[in-house]
Amino acid sequence: MMGKLAEYFVFGVAPLLVGLLAMPALATAEDKTIGGEVLYRERIALPPQAILTVQLVDVSLADAPAKVIGQQKIDPAGQVPVKFAVKFDEAAIRGGMSYALQARITVDDRLWFINDVRHSVDPLTAGPQSMLLKMVSQSEPAEEAGIFERDWVAEDIDGGGVIDKAKSTLRIGKDGGVSGRGGCNGYFGSVKIDGNGITFGQIGATQMACEQAMMDQEHKFHDALGRVATYAIADGKLVMADKDGKAILRFSAGG
């Protein structure tokens, strides 16, 4: 009897165990990739320390910062056209949501190029993308660049767009004062500009109540102003970035 059991183990169970051990592990889902190239029209070369950052972001919520789904940093960037391939988790993409690509080139932590309009994509079906970046001002003094005494109207806040009926505006005086509307309430404060560096002081505002969406945009706008570190003007657009060079506010020129 023991001999039969031993024979069964050797010729029956053992091969089964070997077969199980030999089976390949279940394949895990690989990251998806969205790729393409970044370029600009200016006939200038990038310095060797230039860095290109490309992000895939969820821009579905107008009252919240864009959520980064995937990112690639190319250091050094080399010369345009610069190829990119941003990996992302397919499970993070949900139906009915809005997604976009953001790209920027920085040199020594200063913003040189950025996409100044939203580059919308469907991450799951998009083919190769071509992103045309805009050069931002690097040397113009603030007064010559025309940042003063103009009503700047926000077009984008933290990559989430704006509500049409809730205009968030900004006006910077030559005396260092700043004023405007957050979306519901008027506000006032101070600003310090040094070259392309810009820092907003404490902001005061009226206390009128509006519908929640307008109040949410106002809060988001004031929060972004508090994180601004640099600015640039190109083609009538004012772009403000945080200390990491990420564009967080974009304005169109008013009167």
PDB file of C-alpha atoms in Angstrom:
ATOM      1  CA  MET A   1       0.000   0.000   0.000  1.00  0.00           C
ATOM      2  CA  MET A   2       2.787   2.444   0.934  1.00  0.00           C
ATOM      3  CA  GLY A   3       4.523   1.582  -2.285  1.00  0.00           C
ATOM      4  CA  LYS A   4       1.396   2.512  -4.279  1.00  0.00           C
ATOM      5  CA  LEU A   5       1.141   5.843  -2.433  1.00  0.00           C
ATOM      6  CA  ALA A   6       4.768   6.593  -3.101  1.00  0.00           C
ATOM      7  CA  GLU A   7       4.292   5.711  -6.751  1.00  0.00           C
ATOM      8  CA  TYR A   8       1.235   7.993  -6.957  1.00  0.00           C
ATOM      9  CA  PHE A   9       3.203  10.857  -5.412  1.00  0.00           C
ATOM     10  CA  VAL A  10       6.132  10.425  -7.757  1.00  0.00           C
ATOM     11  CA  PHE A  11       4.130   9.931 -10.947  1.00  0.00           C
ATOM     12  CA  GLY A  12       0.975  11.931 -10.129  1.00  0.00           C
ATOM     13  CA  VAL A  13       1.280  14.750  -7.633  1.00  0.00           C
ATOM     14  CA  ALA A  14       4.918  15.648  -8.188  1.00  0.00           C
ATOM     15  CA  PRO A  15       4.525  16.417 -11.913  1.00  0.00           C
ATOM     16  CA  LEU A  16       1.497  18.549 -11.039  1.00  0.00           C
ATOM     17  CA  LEU A  17       3.546  20.543  -8.543  1.00  0.00           C
ATOM     18  CA  VAL A  18       6.327  20.956 -11.068  1.00  0.00           C
ATOM     19  CA  GLY A  19       3.770  22.169 -13.615  1.00  0.00           C
ATOM     20  CA  LEU A  20       2.385  24.712 -11.178  1.00  0.00           C
ATOM     21  CA  LEU A  21       5.844  25.963 -10.321  1.00  0.00           C
ATOM     22  CA  ALA A  22       6.697  26.265 -13.988  1.00  0.00           C
ATOM     23  CA  MET A  23       3.627  28.370 -14.819  1.00  0.00           C
ATOM     24  CA  PRO A  24       4.485  32.021 -15.428  1.00  0.00           C
ATOM     25  CA  ALA A  25       3.268  34.551 -12.888  1.00  0.00           C
ATOM     26  CA  LEU A  26       0.098  36.370 -13.811  1.00  0.00           C
ATOM     27  CA  ALA A  27       0.993  39.407 -15.899  1.00  0.00           C
ATOM     28  CA  THR A  28       0.361  42.745 -14.254  1.00  0.00           C
ATOM     29  CA  ALA A  29      -1.078  45.599 -16.232  1.00  0.00           C
ATOM     30  CA  GLU A  30       1.669  47.806 -17.589  1.00  0.00           C
ATOM     31  CA  ASP A  31       1.552  51.568 -17.495  1.00  0.00           C
ATOM     32  CA  LYS A  32       0.062  53.251 -20.528  1.00  0.00           C
ATOM     33  CA  THR A  33       2.109  55.907 -22.328  1.00  0.00           C
ATOM     34  CA  ILE A  34       1.219  59.109 -24.103  1.00  0.00           C
ATOM     35  CA  GLY A  35       4.042  60.544 -26.177  1.00  0.00           C
ATOM     36  CA  GLY A  36       4.978  63.138 -28.720  1.00  0.00           C
ATOM     37  CA  GLU A  37       7.289  66.097 -29.071  1.00  0.00           C
ATOM     38  CA  VAL A  38       7.747  69.601 -27.702  1.00  0.00           C
ATOM     39  CA  LEU A  39       8.949  72.464 -29.883  1.00  0.00           C
ATOM     40  CA  TYR A  40       8.882  76.252 -30.224  1.00  0.00           C
ATOM     41  CA  ARG A  41       9.147  78.723 -33.113  1.00  0.00           C
ATOM     42  CA  GLU A  42      12.084  80.819 -31.893  1.00  0.00           C
ATOM     43  CA  ARG A  43      15.375  80.069 -33.636  1.00  0.00           C
ATOM     44  CA  ILE A  44      17.426  79.844 -30.453  1.00  0.00           C
ATOM     45  CA  ALA A  45      19.278  77.001 -28.771  1.00  0.00           C
ATOM     46  CA  LEU A  46      18.563  75.831 -25.261  1.00  0.00           C
ATOM     47  CA  PRO A  47      21.422  76.042 -22.760  1.00  0.00           C
ATOM     48  CA  PRO A  48      22.801  72.721 -21.488  1.00  0.00           C
ATOM     49  CA  GLN A  49      21.075  73.093 -18.107  1.00  0.00           C
ATOM     50  CA  ALA A  50      17.571  73.391 -19.626  1.00  0.00           C
ATOM     51  CA  ILE A  51      14.965  70.992 -18.190  1.00  0.00           C
ATOM     52  CA  LEU A  52      11.730  69.917 -19.879  1.00  0.00           C
ATOM     53  CA  THR A  53       8.824  68.791 -17.692  1.00  0.00           C
ATOM     54  CA  VAL A  54       5.698  67.274 -19.257  1.00  0.00           C
ATOM     55  CA  GLN A  55       2.654  66.349 -17.173  1.00  0.00           C
ATOM     56  CA  LEU A  56      -0.614  64.570 -17.867  1.00  0.00           C
ATOM     57  CA  VAL A  57      -3.198  66.219 -15.609  1.00  0.00           C
ATOM     58  CA  ASP A  58      -6.854  65.846 -14.706  1.00  0.00           C
ATOM     59  CA  VAL A  59      -8.455  69.260 -15.270  1.00  0.00           C
ATOM     60  CA  SER A  60     -12.054  68.212 -14.631  1.00  0.00           C
ATOM     61  CA  LEU A  61     -12.660  70.322 -11.517  1.00  0.00           C
ATOM     62  CA  ALA A  62     -12.749  74.097 -11.971  1.00  0.00           C
ATOM     63  CA  ASP A  63     -12.591  74.664  -8.199  1.00  0.00           C
ATOM     64  CA  ALA A  64      -9.548  72.486  -7.478  1.00  0.00           C
ATOM     65  CA  PRO A  65      -5.909  72.283  -8.618  1.00  0.00           C
ATOM     66  CA  ALA A  66      -5.213  70.042 -11.586  1.00  0.00           C
ATOM     67  CA  LYS A  67      -4.351  66.508 -10.463  1.00  0.00           C
ATOM     68  CA  VAL A  68      -1.129  65.101 -11.903  1.00  0.00           C
ATOM     69  CA  ILE A  69      -1.735  61.648 -13.441  1.00  0.00           C
ATOM     70  CA  GLY A  70       1.737  61.174 -14.933  1.00  0.00           C
ATOM     71  CA  GLN A  71       4.938  63.161 -15.353  1.00  0.00           C
ATOM     72  CA  GLN A  72       8.235  63.001 -17.186  1.00  0.00           C
ATOM     73  CA  LYS A  73      11.225  65.250 -16.485  1.00  0.00           C
ATOM     74  CA  ILE A  74      13.911  65.357 -19.175  1.00  0.00           C
ATOM     75  CA  ASP A  75      17.184  66.677 -17.759  1.00  0.00           C
ATOM     76  CA  PRO A  76      18.936  67.909 -19.791  1.00  0.00           C
ATOM     77  CA  ALA A  77      16.267  68.712 -22.338  1.00  0.00           C
ATOM     78  CA  GLY A  78      18.662  68.897 -25.283  1.00  0.00           C
ATOM     79  CA  GLN A  79      17.356  70.725 -28.343  1.00  0.00           C
ATOM     80  CA  VAL A  80      13.916  70.890 -29.925  1.00  0.00           C
ATOM     81  CA  PRO A  81      12.043  68.987 -31.026  1.00  0.00           C
ATOM     82  CA  VAL A  82      12.304  67.143 -27.708  1.00  0.00           C
ATOM     83  CA  LYS A  83      10.613  63.736 -27.616  1.00  0.00           C
ATOM     84  CA  PHE A  84       8.618  62.775 -24.520  1.00  0.00           C
ATOM     85  CA  ALA A  85       6.750  59.706 -23.282  1.00  0.00           C
ATOM     86  CA  VAL A  86       4.654  60.182 -20.140  1.00  0.00           C
ATOM     87  CA  LYS A  87       3.676  56.957 -18.379  1.00  0.00           C
ATOM     88  CA  PHE A  88       0.421  56.754 -16.425  1.00  0.00           C
ATOM     89  CA  ASP A  89      -1.799  54.214 -14.732  1.00  0.00           C
ATOM     90  CA  GLU A  90      -4.737  53.328 -17.002  1.00  0.00           C
ATOM     91  CA  ALA A  91      -6.890  52.765 -13.913  1.00  0.00           C
ATOM     92  CA  ALA A  92      -6.532  56.457 -13.019  1.00  0.00           C
ATOM     93  CA  ILE A  93      -8.404  57.498 -16.172  1.00  0.00           C
ATOM     94  CA  ARG A  94     -12.166  57.787 -15.667  1.00  0.00           C
ATOM     95  CA  GLY A  95     -14.912  58.316 -18.189  1.00  0.00           C
ATOM     96  CA  GLY A  96     -16.532  61.740 -18.332  1.00  0.00           C
ATOM     97  CA  MET A  97     -13.442  63.523 -16.983  1.00  0.00           C
ATOM     98  CA  SER A  98     -11.182  66.027 -18.773  1.00  0.00           C
ATOM     99  CA  TYR A  99      -7.439  65.555 -19.268  1.00  0.00           C
ATOM    100  CA  ALA A 100      -4.674  67.736 -20.677  1.00  0.00           C
ATOM    101  CA  LEU A 101      -0.930  67.847 -21.225  1.00  0.00           C
ATOM    102  CA  GLN A 102       1.176  70.587 -19.659  1.00  0.00           C
ATOM    103  CA  ALA A 103       4.772  71.311 -20.671  1.00  0.00           C
ATOM    104  CA  ARG A 104       7.366  73.807 -19.519  1.00  0.00           C
ATOM    105  CA  ILE A 105      11.075  74.392 -20.054  1.00  0.00           C
ATOM    106  CA  THR A 106      13.049  75.904 -17.201  1.00  0.00           C
ATOM    107  CA  VAL A 107      16.646  77.083 -17.004  1.00  0.00           C
ATOM    108  CA  ASP A 108      18.215  77.522 -13.565  1.00  0.00           C
ATOM    109  CA  ASP A 109      14.724  77.423 -12.005  1.00  0.00           C
ATOM    110  CA  ARG A 110      13.466  80.195 -14.307  1.00  0.00           C
ATOM    111  CA  LEU A 111      10.608  79.627 -16.707  1.00  0.00           C
ATOM    112  CA  TRP A 112      11.637  79.978 -20.387  1.00  0.00           C
ATOM    113  CA  PHE A 113       8.876  78.240 -22.363  1.00  0.00           C
ATOM    114  CA  ILE A 114       5.348  77.079 -21.551  1.00  0.00           C
ATOM    115  CA  ASN A 115       2.170  75.963 -23.336  1.00  0.00           C
ATOM    116  CA  ASP A 116      -0.103  78.973 -22.792  1.00  0.00           C
ATOM    117  CA  VAL A 117      -3.311  77.267 -23.980  1.00  0.00           C
ATOM    118  CA  ARG A 118      -4.844  74.032 -22.751  1.00  0.00           C
ATOM    119  CA  HIS A 119      -3.673  70.958 -24.681  1.00  0.00           C
ATOM    120  CA  SER A 120      -6.634  68.604 -24.154  1.00  0.00           C
ATOM    121  CA  VAL A 121      -6.184  64.868 -24.776  1.00  0.00           C
ATOM    122  CA  ASP A 122      -7.949  61.552 -24.351  1.00  0.00           C
ATOM    123  CA  PRO A 123      -5.105  59.582 -22.719  1.00  0.00           C
ATOM    124  CA  LEU A 124      -6.456  56.176 -23.736  1.00  0.00           C
ATOM    125  CA  THR A 125      -6.858  56.897 -27.456  1.00  0.00           C
ATOM    126  CA  ALA A 126      -4.486  59.800 -28.198  1.00  0.00           C
ATOM    127  CA  GLY A 127      -1.785  59.326 -30.792  1.00  0.00           C
ATOM    128  CA  PRO A 128       1.553  61.200 -30.878  1.00  0.00           C
ATOM    129  CA  GLN A 129       1.138  64.781 -29.677  1.00  0.00           C
ATOM    130  CA  SER A 130       2.910  67.934 -30.884  1.00  0.00           C
ATOM    131  CA  MET A 131       3.090  70.713 -28.285  1.00  0.00           C
ATOM    132  CA  LEU A 132       4.062  74.207 -29.417  1.00  0.00           C
ATOM    133  CA  LEU A 133       5.433  76.198 -26.483  1.00  0.00           C
ATOM    134  CA  LYS A 134       5.528  79.978 -26.083  1.00  0.00           C
ATOM    135  CA  MET A 135       8.663  81.815 -25.002  1.00  0.00           C
ATOM    136  CA  VAL A 136       8.264  83.996 -21.936  1.00  0.00           C
ATOM    137  CA  SER A 137      10.007  87.263 -21.222  1.00  0.00           C
ATOM    138  CA  GLN A 138      13.310  86.872 -19.404  1.00  0.00           C
ATOM    139  CA  SER A 139      14.826  90.323 -19.252  1.00  0.00           C
ATOM    140  CA  GLU A 140      12.163  93.002 -19.657  1.00  0.00           C
ATOM    141  CA  PRO A 141      11.659  95.151 -16.551  1.00  0.00           C
ATOM    142  CA  ALA A 142       8.150  94.893 -15.149  1.00  0.00           C
ATOM    143  CA  GLU A 143       7.159  98.414 -16.210  1.00  0.00           C
ATOM    144  CA  GLU A 144       8.364  97.927 -19.790  1.00  0.00           C
ATOM    145  CA  ALA A 145       6.587  94.584 -19.955  1.00  0.00           C
ATOM    146  CA  GLY A 146       3.304  96.369 -19.223  1.00  0.00           C
ATOM    147  CA  ILE A 147       2.306  94.538 -16.064  1.00  0.00           C
ATOM    148  CA  PHE A 148       1.335  97.783 -14.294  1.00  0.00           C
ATOM    149  CA  GLU A 149      -1.972  99.635 -14.374  1.00  0.00           C
ATOM    150  CA  ARG A 150      -3.848  97.046 -16.421  1.00  0.00           C
ATOM    151  CA  ASP A 151      -6.840  94.892 -15.586  1.00  0.00           C
ATOM    152  CA  TRP A 152      -5.704  91.301 -16.028  1.00  0.00           C
ATOM    153  CA  VAL A 153      -8.534  88.758 -16.308  1.00  0.00           C
ATOM    154  CA  ALA A 154      -7.846  85.181 -15.183  1.00  0.00           C
ATOM    155  CA  GLU A 155      -8.244  82.540 -17.913  1.00  0.00           C
ATOM    156  CA  ASP A 156      -6.892  79.613 -15.927  1.00  0.00           C
ATOM    157  CA  ILE A 157      -6.288  78.892 -12.233  1.00  0.00           C
ATOM    158  CA  ASP A 158      -4.169  75.874 -11.289  1.00  0.00           C
ATOM    159  CA  GLY A 159      -4.907  74.187 -14.615  1.00  0.00           C
ATOM    160  CA  GLY A 160      -8.632  73.988 -13.920  1.00  0.00           C
ATOM    161  CA  GLY A 161      -9.990  76.830 -16.030  1.00  0.00           C
ATOM    162  CA  VAL A 162     -12.421  79.439 -14.672  1.00  0.00           C
ATOM    163  CA  ILE A 163     -16.171  80.027 -14.463  1.00  0.00           C
ATOM    164  CA  ASP A 164     -17.239  82.525 -17.133  1.00  0.00           C
ATOM    165  CA  LYS A 165     -19.607  84.456 -14.886  1.00  0.00           C
ATOM    166  CA  ALA A 166     -17.118  84.640 -12.003  1.00  0.00           C
ATOM    167  CA  LYS A 167     -14.345  86.888 -13.284  1.00  0.00           C
ATOM    168  CA  SER A 168     -11.171  86.868 -11.206  1.00  0.00           C
ATOM    169  CA  THR A 169      -9.151  89.998 -11.983  1.00  0.00           C
ATOM    170  CA  LEU A 170      -5.827  91.541 -11.023  1.00  0.00           C
ATOM    171  CA  ARG A 171      -4.546  95.117 -11.198  1.00  0.00           C
ATOM    172  CA  ILE A 172      -1.017  96.028 -10.074  1.00  0.00           C
ATOM    173  CA  GLY A 173      -0.171  99.652  -9.361  1.00  0.00           C
ATOM    174  CA  LYS A 174       3.235 101.255  -9.780  1.00  0.00           C
ATOM    175  CA  ASP A 175       3.077 102.112  -6.074  1.00  0.00           C
ATOM    176  CA  GLY A 176       3.134  98.391  -5.141  1.00  0.00           C
ATOM    177  CA  GLY A 177      -0.580  98.125  -4.480  1.00  0.00           C
ATOM    178  CA  VAL A 178      -2.718  95.346  -5.900  1.00  0.00           C
ATOM    179  CA  SER A 179      -6.484  95.114  -6.267  1.00  0.00           C
ATOM    180  CA  GLY A 180      -9.198  93.302  -8.187  1.00  0.00           C
ATOM    181  CA  ARG A 181     -12.061  90.870  -7.793  1.00  0.00           C
ATOM    182  CA  GLY A 182     -11.617  87.297  -6.678  1.00  0.00           C
ATOM    183  CA  GLY A 183     -14.794  86.091  -8.363  1.00  0.00           C
ATOM    184  CA  CYS A 184     -17.289  87.420  -5.841  1.00  0.00           C
ATOM    185  CA  ASN A 185     -15.586  89.934  -3.552  1.00  0.00           C
ATOM    186  CA  GLY A 186     -13.258  92.809  -4.202  1.00  0.00           C
ATOM    187  CA  TYR A 187      -9.783  92.508  -2.700  1.00  0.00           C
ATOM    188  CA  PHE A 188      -6.705  94.644  -2.041  1.00  0.00           C
ATOM    189  CA  GLY A 189      -3.147  94.105  -0.893  1.00  0.00           C
ATOM    190  CA  SER A 190       0.480  94.647  -1.798  1.00  0.00           C
ATOM    191  CA  VAL A 191       2.960  93.150  -4.230  1.00  0.00           C
ATOM    192  CA  LYS A 192       6.741  93.128  -4.560  1.00  0.00           C
ATOM    193  CA  ILE A 193       8.311  92.766  -8.009  1.00  0.00           C
ATOM    194  CA  ASP A 194      12.026  92.182  -8.555  1.00  0.00           C
ATOM    195  CA  GLY A 195      12.911  91.458 -12.178  1.00  0.00           C
ATOM    196  CA  ASN A 196      10.715  88.492 -13.052  1.00  0.00           C
ATOM    197  CA  GLY A 197      10.235  87.610  -9.402  1.00  0.00           C
ATOM    198  CA  ILE A 198       6.902  88.540  -7.827  1.00  0.00           C
ATOM    199  CA  THR A 199       5.497  88.075  -4.325  1.00  0.00           C
ATOM    200  CA  PHE A 200       2.059  89.063  -3.094  1.00  0.00           C
ATOM    201  CA  GLY A 201       1.577  90.303   0.457  1.00  0.00           C
ATOM    202  CA  GLN A 202      -1.418  89.648   2.675  1.00  0.00           C
ATOM    203  CA  ILE A 203      -4.720  90.070   0.856  1.00  0.00           C
ATOM    204  CA  GLY A 204      -7.790  91.745   2.355  1.00  0.00           C
ATOM    205  CA  ALA A 205     -11.268  91.340   0.879  1.00  0.00           C
ATOM    206  CA  THR A 206     -14.899  92.334   1.288  1.00  0.00           C
ATOM    207  CA  GLN A 207     -17.229  89.778   2.848  1.00  0.00           C
ATOM    208  CA  MET A 208     -20.122  89.487   0.402  1.00  0.00           C
ATOM    209  CA  ALA A 209     -21.562  85.983  -0.063  1.00  0.00           C
ATOM    210  CA  CYS A 210     -22.151  84.501  -3.537  1.00  0.00           C
ATOM    211  CA  GLU A 211     -23.110  81.108  -4.874  1.00  0.00           C
ATOM    212  CA  GLN A 212     -20.762  78.311  -3.847  1.00  0.00           C
ATOM    213  CA  ALA A 213     -19.059  77.841  -7.224  1.00  0.00           C
ATOM    214  CA  MET A 214     -18.048  81.514  -7.291  1.00  0.00           C
ATOM    215  CA  MET A 215     -16.809  81.372  -3.710  1.00  0.00           C
ATOM    216  CA  ASP A 216     -14.794  78.242  -4.504  1.00  0.00           C
ATOM    217  CA  GLN A 217     -13.113  79.968  -7.452  1.00  0.00           C
ATOM    218  CA  GLU A 218     -12.346  83.020  -5.312  1.00  0.00           C
ATOM    219  CA  HIS A 219     -10.686  80.849  -2.656  1.00  0.00           C
ATOM    220  CA  LYS A 220      -8.697  79.015  -5.323  1.00  0.00           C
ATOM    221  CA  PHE A 221      -7.612  82.325  -6.884  1.00  0.00           C
ATOM    222  CA  HIS A 222      -6.390  83.811  -3.598  1.00  0.00           C
ATOM    223  CA  ASP A 223      -4.600  80.578  -2.734  1.00  0.00           C
ATOM    224  CA  ALA A 224      -2.768  80.671  -6.087  1.00  0.00           C
ATOM    225  CA  LEU A 225      -1.737  84.310  -5.587  1.00  0.00           C
ATOM    226  CA  GLY A 226      -0.148  83.279  -2.288  1.00  0.00           C
ATOM    227  CA  ARG A 227       2.037  80.698  -4.093  1.00  0.00           C
ATOM    228  CA  VAL A 228       3.206  82.890  -6.977  1.00  0.00           C
ATOM    229  CA  ALA A 229       6.991  83.309  -7.317  1.00  0.00           C
ATOM    230  CA  THR A 230       7.687  84.395 -10.921  1.00  0.00           C
ATOM    231  CA  TYR A 231       5.838  85.945 -13.826  1.00  0.00           C
ATOM    232  CA  ALA A 232       6.225  86.296 -17.575  1.00  0.00           C
ATOM    233  CA  ILE A 233       4.362  88.111 -20.352  1.00  0.00           C
ATOM    234  CA  ALA A 234       4.033  86.790 -23.899  1.00  0.00           C
ATOM    235  CA  ASP A 235       1.550  87.620 -26.663  1.00  0.00           C
ATOM    236  CA  GLY A 236      -0.676  89.619 -24.335  1.00  0.00           C
ATOM    237  CA  LYS A 237      -0.843  86.842 -21.737  1.00  0.00           C
ATOM    238  CA  LEU A 238       0.411  87.146 -18.167  1.00  0.00           C
ATOM    239  CA  VAL A 239       1.566  83.793 -16.765  1.00  0.00           C
ATOM    240  CA  MET A 240       2.491  83.367 -13.103  1.00  0.00           C
ATOM    241  CA  ALA A 241       4.347  80.321 -11.822  1.00  0.00           C
ATOM    242  CA  ASP A 242       5.148  78.885  -8.406  1.00  0.00           C
ATOM    243  CA  LYS A 243       8.625  78.337  -6.953  1.00  0.00           C
ATOM    244  CA  ASP A 244       8.953  75.068  -8.901  1.00  0.00           C
ATOM    245  CA  GLY A 245       8.259  76.796 -12.220  1.00  0.00           C
ATOM    246  CA  LYS A 246       4.746  75.339 -12.574  1.00  0.00           C
ATOM    247  CA  ALA A 247       2.279  77.770 -14.179  1.00  0.00           C
ATOM    248  CA  ILE A 248      -0.589  78.308 -11.729  1.00  0.00           C
ATOM    249  CA  LEU A 249      -2.247  81.477 -13.075  1.00  0.00           C
ATOM    250  CA  ARG A 250      -2.813  82.703 -16.623  1.00  0.00           C
ATOM    251  CA  PHE A 251      -4.383  86.071 -17.425  1.00  0.00           C
ATOM    252  CA  SER A 252      -5.475  87.829 -20.578  1.00  0.00           C
ATOM    253  CA  ALA A 253      -4.820  91.562 -20.923  1.00  0.00           C
ATOM    254  CA  GLY A 254      -7.712  93.870 -20.129  1.00  0.00           C
ATOM    255  CA  GLY A 255      -7.800  97.636 -20.332  1.00  0.00           C
TER     256      GLY A 255
END
